[in-house]
Amino acid sequence: MSELAVEKSVYDADAVRAQFPILHREVHGKPLVYLDNAASTQKPQVVIDALDDYYSRLNANVHRGVHRLSQEATDAYEYGRKAVGRLLGVDDDRQIVFTRGTTEAINLVAMSWGMANLGEGDEIVLSGMEHHSNIVPWQLVAQAKGAVIKVLPIGDDGAIVPGAAEDIIGPRTKLLGITHVSNALGTINPVRELADLAHAQGAVVLVDGAQAAPHVAIDVDALGADFYAISGHKIYAPTGIGALYGKAELLEAMPPWQGGGEMIRSVSFEKTTYAPIPAKFEAGTPHIAGAVGLGAAIDWLLDLGLDAVAAHEDALLAYATEQLLALPGVRIIGTAPHKAGVASFVVDGAHPHDIGTFLDMAGVAIRTGHHCAQPVMTHFGIPATARASFAAYNTRSDVDALIKALGRVIEVFAR
Ligand code: PMP
């Protein structure tokens, strides 16, 4: 995007930034420039306050108590569920199950739906850019059930090879597992198109929304998602809380995957019956404070406006990409036409880990490594990338600080 277009935007990133206490600290005596948002975002004061308020005024166990605190804690917890529904375009909040995050949400589907519905020779189709959390749970089920994993290949731009899905998704496909946005490459996948192909074969579609939720307005029906998984900590909420959206008829037909309190209707040693959804999938005392913080974070993000946030981040990504490419020896990994939030790159002659360490000394936090997407690294024939990823509070000055520090790294390695 041109400089003019960025300046024209009314989005006030400095005002957003001012709401994040941690962004005012220094690292190695330098102002913190936080560009590791795809790994985890920082928390605004309203979320920190919501946690403080929960523990200061409301703390009690949910659902079981008749006393006032338990009822208020339950209301606050259930408010979080409604907020997730608003984020994902879901009215019936029985379809929102709280989990520890995306990883647990996918494991829930694999262990419950997968174990019950997959058999010998059934095919699970995944893309070549999946995070390990959308590969390994399916391998576990495939091994147990004799199912087969098929992979939608990615091309050198980091997008799924056009036409591949038509060949690979077929009558044996029982599940399509696809990331909405790739954490390693930034690619936004054509989820609806892929979901239509899968549904035409009678398959179920699970979407990994870990990286999409902070950047893209989501409507699970419009996307054609039967399951959609998110992590709170990537959308300005606490760690240890996330959610799974599942279509009611699927969740209702699925067996529980963890047993314990909260998930039962009645228990005897002879026979146990289960609670209705979503409680059937929420065994034990949940992360109540996390759900409260998630509700506050979603309210905050939706107030800011996901479209405005997305436009701001797109502009930053375009600016960062242009600036990175102007540096000698820099190659961007992931150049798909539709991208969100992520600039992954390698530099000739410099290992990504060395780049990360040098940048840290300049106060610039980026991530280096395989980003839990080793098949992506294998595809590009590299061990790792350096990755700068953007959030609602990042500014052009953050990008300038990254580029300046990286310029010095390149000078050192070029010597
Ligand atoms: N999928 C994607 C695309 C991710 O980026 C991540 C987190 N890096 C995950 C899944 C796993 O999320 P979590 O660790 O919060 O469960």
Coordinates of N, CA, C and O in Angstrom, one line a residue, residues 1-2 5-7 9 11 13-14 17 33-35 37 215 236 308-324 332 339-343 388-400 402-403:
M1 N 0.9 -1.2 0.0 CA 0.0 0.0 0.0 C 0.9 1.2 0.0 O 2.0 1.3 0.6
S2 N 0.5 2.3 -0.7 CA 1.3 3.5 -0.8 C 1.3 4.2 0.5 O 0.4 4.1 1.4
A5 N -1.9 6.1 1.1 CA -3.1 5.3 1.6 C -3.0 5.1 3.1 O -3.9 5.1 3.8
V6 N -1.7 4.8 3.6 CA -1.5 4.6 5.0 C -1.9 5.8 5.8 O -2.6 5.8 6.8
E7 N -1.4 7.0 5.3 CA -1.7 8.2 6.0 C -3.2 8.6 6.1 O -3.7 9.2 7.0
S9 N -5.6 6.6 6.4 CA -6.3 5.8 7.3 C -6.6 6.6 8.6 O -5.7 7.3 9.1
Y11 N -7.3 5.1 11.3 CA -7.0 4.2 12.4 C -5.9 4.8 13.3 O -4.8 5.2 12.7
A13 N -3.2 4.0 15.6 CA -2.5 2.9 16.2 C -1.8 3.4 17.5 O -1.6 2.6 18.4
D14 N -1.4 4.7 17.5 CA -0.7 5.1 18.8 C -1.7 5.1 19.9 O -1.3 4.7 21.1
R17 N -2.0 1.5 20.9 CA -0.7 1.1 21.6 C -0.7 1.6 23.1 O -0.2 0.9 24.0
V33 N 10.1 -3.2 20.9 CA 9.3 -3.2 19.6 C 8.9 -4.7 19.5 O 9.7 -5.6 19.2
Y34 N 7.6 -4.9 19.7 CA 7.1 -6.3 19.8 C 6.5 -6.7 18.4 O 5.4 -6.2 18.0
L35 N 7.2 -7.6 17.7 CA 6.7 -8.1 16.4 C 6.7 -9.6 16.4 O 7.0 -10.3 15.5
N37 N 3.7 -11.3 17.3 CA 2.3 -11.4 17.6 C 1.7 -12.7 17.1 O 0.7 -13.1 17.7
H215 N -7.0 -11.3 12.8 CA -6.8 -10.4 11.6 C -8.0 -10.3 10.7 O -8.0 -9.4 9.8
Y236 N -5.4 -11.1 22.1 CA -5.3 -10.2 23.2 C -5.9 -10.7 24.5 O -6.1 -9.9 25.4
A308 N -11.2 -2.5 10.4 CA -10.2 -1.4 10.6 C -8.9 -2.0 11.0 O -7.8 -1.6 10.4
V309 N -8.9 -2.9 11.9 CA -7.6 -3.6 12.3 C -7.0 -4.3 11.1 O -5.8 -4.1 10.9
A310 N -7.8 -5.0 10.3 CA -7.2 -5.7 9.2 C -6.6 -4.8 8.2 O -5.5 -5.0 7.7
A311 N -7.3 -3.7 7.9 CA -6.8 -2.7 6.9 C -5.4 -2.1 7.4 O -4.5 -2.0 6.7
H312 N -5.4 -1.8 8.7 CA -4.1 -1.3 9.3 C -3.0 -2.3 9.2 O -1.9 -2.0 8.8
E313 N -3.3 -3.6 9.6 CA -2.2 -4.6 9.5 C -1.8 -4.9 8.1 O -0.6 -5.1 7.8
D314 N -2.8 -4.8 7.2 CA -2.4 -5.0 5.7 C -1.5 -4.0 5.3 O -0.5 -4.2 4.5
A315 N -1.7 -2.7 5.7 CA -0.9 -1.6 5.3 C 0.5 -1.8 5.9 O 1.5 -1.6 5.2
L316 N 0.6 -2.2 7.1 CA 1.9 -2.4 7.8 C 2.7 -3.6 7.1 O 3.9 -3.5 6.9
L317 N 1.9 -4.6 6.8 CA 2.6 -5.8 6.1 C 3.1 -5.4 4.7 O 4.3 -5.7 4.4
A318 N 2.3 -4.6 4.0 CA 2.8 -4.1 2.7 C 4.1 -3.2 2.8 O 5.0 -3.4 2.1
Y319 N 4.0 -2.4 3.8 CA 5.2 -1.5 4.1 C 6.4 -2.3 4.5 O 7.5 -2.1 4.0
A320 N 6.2 -3.2 5.4 CA 7.3 -4.1 5.9 C 7.9 -4.9 4.7 O 9.1 -5.0 4.6
T321 N 7.0 -5.4 3.9 CA 7.5 -6.3 2.8 C 8.4 -5.4 1.8 O 9.5 -5.8 1.4
E322 N 7.9 -4.2 1.5 CA 8.6 -3.3 0.6 C 10.0 -3.0 1.2 O 11.0 -3.0 0.5
Q323 N 10.0 -2.7 2.5 CA 11.2 -2.3 3.2 C 12.2 -3.5 3.3 O 13.4 -3.3 3.1
L324 N 11.7 -4.6 3.6 CA 12.5 -5.8 3.7 C 13.2 -6.1 2.4 O 14.4 -6.4 2.3
I332 N 11.7 -13.0 1.0 CA 10.5 -13.3 1.7 C 10.0 -14.7 1.4 O 10.0 -15.1 0.3
K339 N -2.6 -12.4 2.0 CA -1.8 -12.7 3.2 C -2.3 -11.9 4.3 O -2.9 -10.8 4.1
A340 N -2.0 -12.3 5.5 CA -2.4 -11.5 6.7 C -1.3 -11.6 7.8 O -0.9 -12.7 8.2
G341 N -0.9 -10.4 8.2 CA -0.1 -10.3 9.4 C 1.3 -10.8 9.6 O 1.9 -10.5 10.6
V342 N 1.8 -11.5 8.6 CA 3.1 -12.2 8.8 C 4.1 -11.9 7.7 O 3.7 -12.1 6.5
A343 N 5.3 -11.5 8.0 CA 6.4 -11.4 7.1 C 7.5 -12.4 7.5 O 8.2 -12.1 8.5
A388 N 8.5 -11.6 11.3 CA 7.9 -10.5 12.0 C 6.4 -10.6 11.8 O 5.9 -10.8 10.7
S389 N 5.6 -10.4 12.9 CA 4.2 -10.5 12.7 C 3.5 -9.3 13.4 O 4.0 -8.9 14.5
F390 N 2.4 -8.9 12.9 CA 1.8 -7.6 13.2 C 0.5 -7.7 14.0 O -0.3 -8.7 13.8
A391 N 0.3 -6.7 14.9 CA -1.0 -6.7 15.6 C -1.6 -5.3 15.5 O -0.9 -4.4 15.0
A392 N -2.7 -5.1 16.2 CA -3.4 -3.9 16.1 C -2.6 -2.7 16.6 O -2.9 -1.5 16.2
Y393 N -1.6 -2.9 17.5 CA -0.9 -1.8 18.2 C 0.4 -1.5 17.5 O 1.1 -0.6 17.9
N394 N 0.8 -2.2 16.4 CA 2.0 -2.0 15.8 C 1.9 -0.7 14.9 O 0.8 -0.4 14.4
T395 N 3.1 -0.1 14.7 CA 3.1 1.2 13.9 C 4.2 1.1 12.8 O 5.0 0.2 12.9
R396 N 4.2 2.1 12.0 CA 5.3 2.2 11.0 C 6.6 2.3 11.7 O 7.6 1.9 11.2
S397 N 6.6 3.0 12.8 CA 7.9 3.1 13.6 C 8.4 1.8 14.0 O 9.6 1.6 14.0
D398 N 7.5 0.8 14.3 CA 8.0 -0.5 14.7 C 8.7 -1.1 13.5 O 9.7 -1.8 13.6
V399 N 8.1 -1.0 12.3 CA 8.7 -1.5 11.1 C 10.0 -0.8 10.8 O 11.0 -1.5 10.5
D400 N 10.1 0.5 11.0 CA 11.3 1.2 10.8 C 12.4 0.7 11.7 O 13.6 0.5 11.3
L402 N 12.6 -2.3 13.0 CA 13.0 -3.6 12.6 C 14.0 -3.5 11.4 O 15.1 -4.1 11.4
I403 N 13.7 -2.6 10.5 CA 14.5 -2.5 9.2 C 15.9 -1.9 9.6 O 16.9 -2.4 9.1

